[in-house]
Short mmCIF file of C-alpha atoms in Angstrom, two decimals:
data_model
loop_
_atom_site.label_atom_id
_atom_site.label_comp_id
_atom_site.label_asym_id
_atom_site.label_seq_id
_atom_site.Cartn_x
_atom_site.Cartn_y
_atom_site.Cartn_z
CA MET A 1 -10.57 -15.81 -34.23
CA ALA A 2 -13.12 -18.25 -35.00
CA ALA A 3 -12.10 -20.83 -32.40
CA GLU A 4 -12.60 -17.85 -29.86
CA THR A 5 -16.14 -17.00 -31.52
CA ASP A 6 -17.03 -21.07 -30.80
CA ALA A 7 -15.48 -21.16 -27.78
CA THR A 8 -17.98 -18.40 -26.24
CA ALA A 9 -21.05 -19.99 -28.03
CA PRO A 10 -23.65 -21.81 -25.63
CA GLY A 11 -22.91 -25.25 -26.08
CA GLY A 12 -19.75 -24.54 -27.54
CA LEU A 13 -16.07 -25.35 -26.76
CA ALA A 14 -16.83 -23.63 -23.34
CA GLY A 15 -19.38 -26.36 -22.85
CA GLU A 16 -17.39 -29.23 -23.54
CA MET A 17 -13.85 -28.19 -21.71
CA GLU A 18 -13.03 -27.98 -18.48
CA VAL A 19 -13.62 -24.57 -17.10
CA GLU A 20 -9.99 -23.55 -16.21
CA ALA A 21 -8.73 -25.09 -19.38
CA TYR A 22 -11.15 -22.55 -21.26
CA ARG A 23 -9.82 -19.89 -18.89
CA ARG A 24 -6.33 -20.19 -19.70
CA LEU A 25 -6.83 -20.47 -23.65
CA PHE A 26 -9.14 -17.78 -24.08
CA PRO A 27 -8.70 -15.45 -20.92
CA LEU A 28 -10.58 -12.66 -22.70
CA ALA A 29 -13.43 -14.21 -23.58
CA PHE A 30 -13.84 -16.04 -20.38
CA LEU A 31 -13.49 -12.53 -18.38
CA GLU A 32 -15.88 -10.73 -21.00
CA ARG A 33 -18.49 -13.77 -20.52
CA HIS A 34 -18.92 -12.84 -16.92
CA LEU A 35 -18.40 -9.01 -17.50
CA ARG A 36 -21.85 -9.12 -19.59
CA GLU A 37 -23.55 -10.50 -16.54
CA SER A 38 -21.99 -7.88 -14.45
CA VAL A 39 -20.03 -10.45 -12.07
CA ARG A 40 -16.05 -11.24 -12.54
CA PRO A 41 -14.36 -14.51 -12.33
CA ASP A 42 -14.34 -14.53 -8.13
CA ALA A 43 -18.03 -14.16 -7.83
CA ARG A 44 -17.10 -10.35 -6.95
CA ARG A 45 -19.39 -7.36 -8.27
CA LEU A 46 -17.44 -4.79 -10.68
CA ALA A 47 -17.36 -2.04 -8.22
CA GLU A 48 -16.63 -4.32 -5.12
CA ALA A 49 -13.04 -4.75 -3.84
CA ARG A 50 -11.45 -7.64 -1.98
CA PRO A 51 -11.57 -8.42 1.69
CA THR A 52 -8.87 -6.36 3.19
CA THR A 53 -7.40 -6.78 6.66
CA VAL A 54 -4.90 -4.65 8.83
CA ALA A 55 -2.85 -6.54 11.38
CA LEU A 56 -0.41 -3.91 13.20
CA GLY A 57 3.12 -4.76 15.00
CA ALA A 58 3.38 -7.63 12.67
CA VAL A 59 7.74 -7.05 12.93
CA SER A 60 8.62 -6.84 16.34
CA SER A 61 12.01 -5.30 15.77
CA ALA A 62 11.00 -2.61 13.81
CA HIS A 63 9.56 0.90 15.32
CA GLY A 64 6.44 0.63 13.14
CA SER A 65 5.08 -2.32 10.87
CA ALA A 66 1.70 -3.78 9.79
CA LEU A 67 0.93 -6.60 7.46
CA VAL A 68 -1.91 -6.21 4.93
CA ARG A 69 -3.81 -8.21 2.99
CA LEU A 70 -5.66 -7.07 0.00
CA GLY A 71 -7.24 -11.01 -1.35
CA ASP A 72 -4.61 -12.66 -2.16
CA THR A 73 -2.18 -9.76 -2.27
CA ALA A 74 -0.20 -9.55 0.99
CA MET A 75 2.24 -6.80 1.70
CA LEU A 76 4.60 -6.26 4.86
CA ALA A 77 5.62 -2.82 5.74
CA SER A 78 8.28 -2.02 8.52
CA ILE A 79 9.92 1.20 9.69
CA LYS A 80 13.23 1.87 11.31
CA LEU A 81 14.30 4.80 12.52
CA GLU A 82 17.99 6.03 12.57
CA VAL A 83 19.62 9.26 13.67
CA MET A 84 21.23 11.56 11.30
CA SER A 85 22.57 15.06 10.83
CA PRO A 86 19.88 16.81 8.68
CA PRO A 87 21.38 18.48 5.39
CA ALA A 88 21.51 22.69 5.46
CA GLU A 89 18.68 23.42 3.43
CA THR A 90 16.07 21.75 6.00
CA PRO A 91 17.92 21.60 9.50
CA ASP A 92 14.68 21.27 11.25
CA GLN A 93 13.09 18.17 9.40
CA GLY A 94 13.64 14.53 9.44
CA SER A 95 13.21 12.27 6.40
CA VAL A 96 11.74 9.16 4.93
CA ALA A 97 13.72 6.81 2.56
CA VAL A 98 11.40 4.58 0.70
CA GLU A 99 12.27 0.88 -0.89
CA PHE A 100 9.50 -1.30 -2.56
CA HIS A 101 10.71 -5.28 -2.42
CA MET A 102 9.42 -7.79 -4.96
CA PRO A 103 11.33 -11.09 -3.59
CA PRO A 104 11.01 -14.03 -6.37
CA ILE A 105 8.55 -15.76 -3.69
CA CYS A 106 6.14 -13.33 -4.27
CA SER A 107 4.99 -14.07 -7.79
CA PRO A 108 6.02 -16.76 -10.64
CA LEU A 109 6.64 -13.61 -12.95
CA VAL A 110 9.77 -12.59 -10.53
CA ARG A 111 12.76 -13.92 -11.61
CA PRO A 112 15.61 -15.23 -8.92
CA GLY A 113 18.68 -12.56 -9.65
CA ARG A 114 16.69 -10.15 -11.63
CA PRO A 115 14.73 -7.11 -9.59
CA ALA A 116 11.40 -6.87 -10.67
CA GLU A 117 10.63 -3.72 -13.29
CA ALA A 118 7.55 -3.04 -11.10
CA ALA A 119 9.46 -2.39 -7.71
CA PRO A 120 11.10 0.97 -8.73
CA VAL A 121 7.51 2.23 -9.99
CA ILE A 122 6.11 1.65 -7.22
CA SER A 123 8.77 2.95 -4.67
CA LYS A 124 8.62 6.17 -6.74
CA ALA A 125 5.15 6.35 -6.44
CA LEU A 126 5.18 5.79 -2.88
CA GLU A 127 7.56 8.43 -2.03
CA ASP A 128 5.20 11.17 -4.11
CA VAL A 129 2.21 10.18 -2.15
CA LEU A 130 3.74 10.28 1.36
CA MET A 131 5.38 13.59 0.42
CA SER A 132 2.47 15.29 -1.57
CA SER A 133 -0.78 14.11 0.62
CA GLY A 134 0.29 16.19 3.81
CA MET A 135 0.21 13.11 6.12
CA LEU A 136 3.70 13.49 7.47
CA ASN A 137 5.13 16.79 8.91
CA LEU A 138 9.04 16.14 8.76
CA LYS A 139 9.68 18.61 11.38
CA GLU A 140 7.97 15.97 13.60
CA LEU A 141 11.10 13.87 12.99
CA CYS A 142 13.66 16.93 14.33
CA LEU A 143 15.34 16.10 17.18
CA ILE A 144 17.97 19.10 17.58
CA SER A 145 17.64 21.54 15.04
CA GLY A 146 20.59 21.80 12.74
CA LYS A 147 21.98 19.07 14.51
CA ALA A 148 20.03 15.46 14.84
CA SER A 149 17.12 14.52 13.23
CA TRP A 150 15.20 11.24 12.45
CA VAL A 151 15.45 9.14 9.09
CA ALA A 152 12.78 6.97 8.54
CA TYR A 153 13.85 3.82 6.70
CA LEU A 154 10.74 2.39 4.99
CA ASP A 155 10.58 -1.07 3.71
CA VAL A 156 7.66 -2.44 1.99
CA TYR A 157 7.79 -6.21 1.28
CA CYS A 158 5.38 -7.76 -1.64
CA LEU A 159 4.70 -11.35 0.10
CA ASN A 160 2.41 -12.15 -2.68
CA ALA A 161 1.25 -10.39 -5.76
CA ASP A 162 -2.04 -10.89 -6.97
CA GLY A 163 -2.68 -7.56 -8.31
CA SER A 164 -3.13 -3.84 -6.98
CA LEU A 165 0.10 -4.03 -5.85
CA PHE A 166 0.51 -0.66 -5.22
CA ASP A 167 -2.76 -0.08 -3.13
CA ALA A 168 -1.95 -2.38 -0.77
CA ALA A 169 1.52 -1.29 -0.55
CA LEU A 170 0.21 1.89 0.22
CA ILE A 171 -2.39 0.90 3.07
CA SER A 172 0.34 -1.11 4.67
CA VAL A 173 2.70 2.11 4.50
CA VAL A 174 -0.12 4.14 6.19
CA ALA A 175 -0.84 1.58 8.58
CA ALA A 176 2.97 1.14 9.62
CA PHE A 177 2.99 4.93 10.32
CA THR A 178 0.01 5.14 12.46
CA HIS A 179 1.80 2.11 14.41
CA LEU A 180 5.35 4.18 14.43
CA GLU A 181 6.62 4.97 17.98
CA ILE A 182 9.34 7.49 18.23
CA PRO A 183 11.83 6.05 20.84
CA LEU A 184 13.73 8.05 23.37
CA VAL A 185 17.37 9.36 22.89
CA SER A 186 19.66 11.29 24.70
CA VAL A 187 22.81 13.34 23.99
CA GLY A 188 26.23 11.75 24.91
CA ASP A 189 29.51 13.69 26.29
CA ASP A 190 30.46 13.59 22.73
CA GLY A 191 27.56 15.43 21.33
CA ARG A 192 26.51 12.13 19.59
CA VAL A 193 23.13 11.45 19.83
CA PHE A 194 22.00 7.67 20.77
CA THR A 195 18.48 5.70 21.63
CA VAL A 196 17.67 5.03 24.81
CA GLY A 197 15.71 2.15 25.88
CA GLY A 198 14.01 0.48 28.97
CA ASN A 199 13.39 2.13 32.31
CA GLU A 200 16.63 2.19 33.75
CA GLY A 201 17.85 4.27 30.32
CA LYS A 202 14.84 6.95 31.49
CA THR A 203 17.07 7.29 35.04
CA LYS A 204 20.49 7.14 33.67
CA TYR A 205 20.55 9.64 30.89
CA GLU A 206 19.17 13.17 30.28
CA LEU A 207 17.03 12.31 27.52
CA VAL A 208 16.09 14.60 24.47
CA ASN A 209 12.26 13.71 24.21
CA ARG A 210 10.82 12.76 27.62
CA GLU A 211 8.47 9.99 26.35
CA LYS A 212 7.83 7.67 23.40
CA ARG A 213 5.38 9.20 21.47
CA LYS A 214 3.44 8.71 18.05
CA LEU A 215 3.69 10.71 14.83
CA THR A 216 0.77 13.24 14.40
CA LEU A 217 -0.58 12.21 11.18
CA GLY A 218 -2.38 14.40 8.59
CA ASP A 219 -4.87 13.65 6.16
CA ILE A 220 -4.09 9.98 5.16
CA PRO A 221 -4.13 8.93 1.46
CA PHE A 222 -6.34 5.96 0.79
CA PRO A 223 -5.77 4.32 -2.78
CA LEU A 224 -8.05 2.75 -5.01
CA THR A 225 -6.87 1.26 -8.78
CA CYS A 226 -9.73 0.76 -11.39
CA ALA A 227 -9.43 -1.54 -14.52
CA LEU A 228 -10.92 -0.02 -17.44
CA HIS A 229 -12.61 -2.48 -20.08
CA LYS A 230 -14.87 -1.35 -22.58
CA ASP A 231 -17.79 0.34 -20.78
CA SER A 232 -16.70 -1.67 -17.28
CA ILE A 233 -14.81 -0.31 -14.42
CA LEU A 234 -13.36 -3.07 -12.15
CA ALA A 235 -12.14 -1.97 -8.69
CA ASP A 236 -9.56 -3.55 -7.26
CA PRO A 237 -8.17 -5.69 -10.19
CA THR A 238 -6.68 -9.13 -9.48
CA ALA A 239 -3.37 -9.88 -11.28
CA GLU A 240 -5.64 -12.38 -13.91
CA GLU A 241 -7.63 -9.07 -14.51
CA GLU A 242 -4.44 -7.19 -14.85
CA SER A 243 -2.94 -9.32 -17.44
CA ILE A 244 -6.10 -9.13 -19.68
CA ILE A 245 -7.11 -5.49 -19.25
CA GLU A 246 -4.51 -3.02 -20.77
CA THR A 247 -5.74 0.16 -19.07
CA SER A 248 -5.98 1.22 -15.55
CA VAL A 249 -6.60 4.08 -13.28
CA THR A 250 -5.01 4.75 -9.76
CA VAL A 251 -6.70 7.04 -7.54
CA VAL A 252 -5.77 8.56 -4.36
CA LEU A 253 -7.87 10.36 -2.01
CA ASP A 254 -6.91 11.55 1.48
CA SER A 255 -9.41 11.31 4.37
CA SER A 256 -10.68 14.77 3.90
CA GLY A 257 -11.94 13.58 0.06
CA ARG A 258 -9.33 15.97 -1.63
CA LEU A 259 -7.61 14.14 -4.69
CA ALA A 260 -3.96 13.39 -3.86
CA SER A 261 -3.07 11.62 -6.85
CA ILE A 262 -4.46 10.01 -9.76
CA GLN A 263 -2.12 7.92 -12.44
CA LYS A 264 -2.85 6.21 -15.49
CA PRO A 265 -0.17 3.91 -16.81
CA GLY A 266 -0.36 3.52 -20.46
CA GLY A 267 -3.45 1.96 -21.74
CA GLY A 268 -5.85 3.35 -24.04
CA VAL A 269 -7.77 6.55 -24.05
CA THR A 270 -9.69 7.21 -21.13
CA SER A 271 -12.89 9.44 -21.01
CA MET A 272 -13.62 11.85 -18.49
CA ALA A 273 -16.66 10.37 -17.50
CA ALA A 274 -14.90 6.97 -16.67
CA ILE A 275 -12.04 9.20 -14.54
CA LYS A 276 -15.07 10.81 -12.72
CA ALA A 277 -16.45 7.37 -12.04
CA CYS A 278 -13.06 5.93 -10.54
CA ILE A 279 -13.16 8.94 -8.31
CA GLY A 280 -16.52 8.23 -7.03
CA LEU A 281 -15.27 4.39 -6.25
CA ALA A 282 -12.23 5.70 -4.75
CA LYS A 283 -14.33 7.61 -1.93
CA GLU A 284 -16.39 5.10 -1.54
CA ARG A 285 -13.22 2.62 -0.92
CA GLY A 286 -11.47 5.44 1.22
CA GLN A 287 -14.30 5.43 3.60
CA LYS A 288 -14.21 1.68 3.95
CA LEU A 289 -10.44 1.64 4.40
CA LYS A 290 -10.67 4.36 7.02
CA GLU A 291 -13.06 2.06 9.08
CA ILE A 292 -10.64 -0.91 8.64
CA LEU A 293 -7.52 1.28 9.67
CA THR A 294 -9.55 2.56 12.75
CA ASP A 295 -10.69 -1.09 13.74
CA SER A 296 -6.94 -2.35 13.81
CA ILE A 297 -5.75 0.92 15.69
CA GLU A 298 -8.38 0.07 18.74
CA ALA A 299 -7.81 -3.78 18.31
CA MET A 300 -4.03 -2.97 19.05
CA GLU A 301 -4.98 -0.36 21.89
CA VAL A 302 -7.15 -3.73 23.61
CA ASP A 303 -4.43 -6.00 23.10
CA GLN A 304 -1.81 -3.81 24.57
CA ALA A 305 -4.11 -3.10 27.49
CA GLU A 306 -4.65 -6.71 28.38
#
């Protein structure tokens, strides 16, 4: 404790050690010295999220895909559609199967041969938000009521894990669904439904759906994770900040500003004032993410037109 106190004193250990060594030996003290100046180790303001980019159509073999970078965190979402027989309880709906993957290449904390503990948690959180937000109308995935519908296999791959993994994953999922294009299908003589490709297929087969189409998306969910340390609220924490700060809150608001989800996985007691502040930051972040997503869609349309 005394060593840590000396490390934080002006002219003490921090002045004699290399910054990186001090950062590793006393991570909490290092972070708190920055927070007292209302700045973070990566020079961001406390309420500032990292630069975010969205690239649609990152996987050519998928029906919908997107690559998202949130600072140094990178996520790749891909959607493959397959025809299935719908369950009896929902004969006029399709379905979505969500899987979140964290391969060893994404972080030194992920060991080969051992599934990452965070992966099933994020998978479940993504599925819950998709189903509860109203973004997807599963009836649009129906082909022939009671006989055939689409199942959307949604796979999200964490390529680099540097904090706010759920945020980056959900942004990539939303982007992939905006890029998703429903393929043409036909019914064979045996009653089997199959996909049809190319202009030749349009004339050769009797089609169930005449044109490829996009899904009509409802209110889109936009996330923001905040790390809470004493009186400081840090938007979009890095992996380093997450390893130091125990308490975090993830807020998901839809594009109409309504609260879709709020998660607080463990940590200390959080005041209602802090929760309201996180929601306020999430509203601002949602507007920015909406602009980023719109810009990526427009950029893709320009590329396709050229």
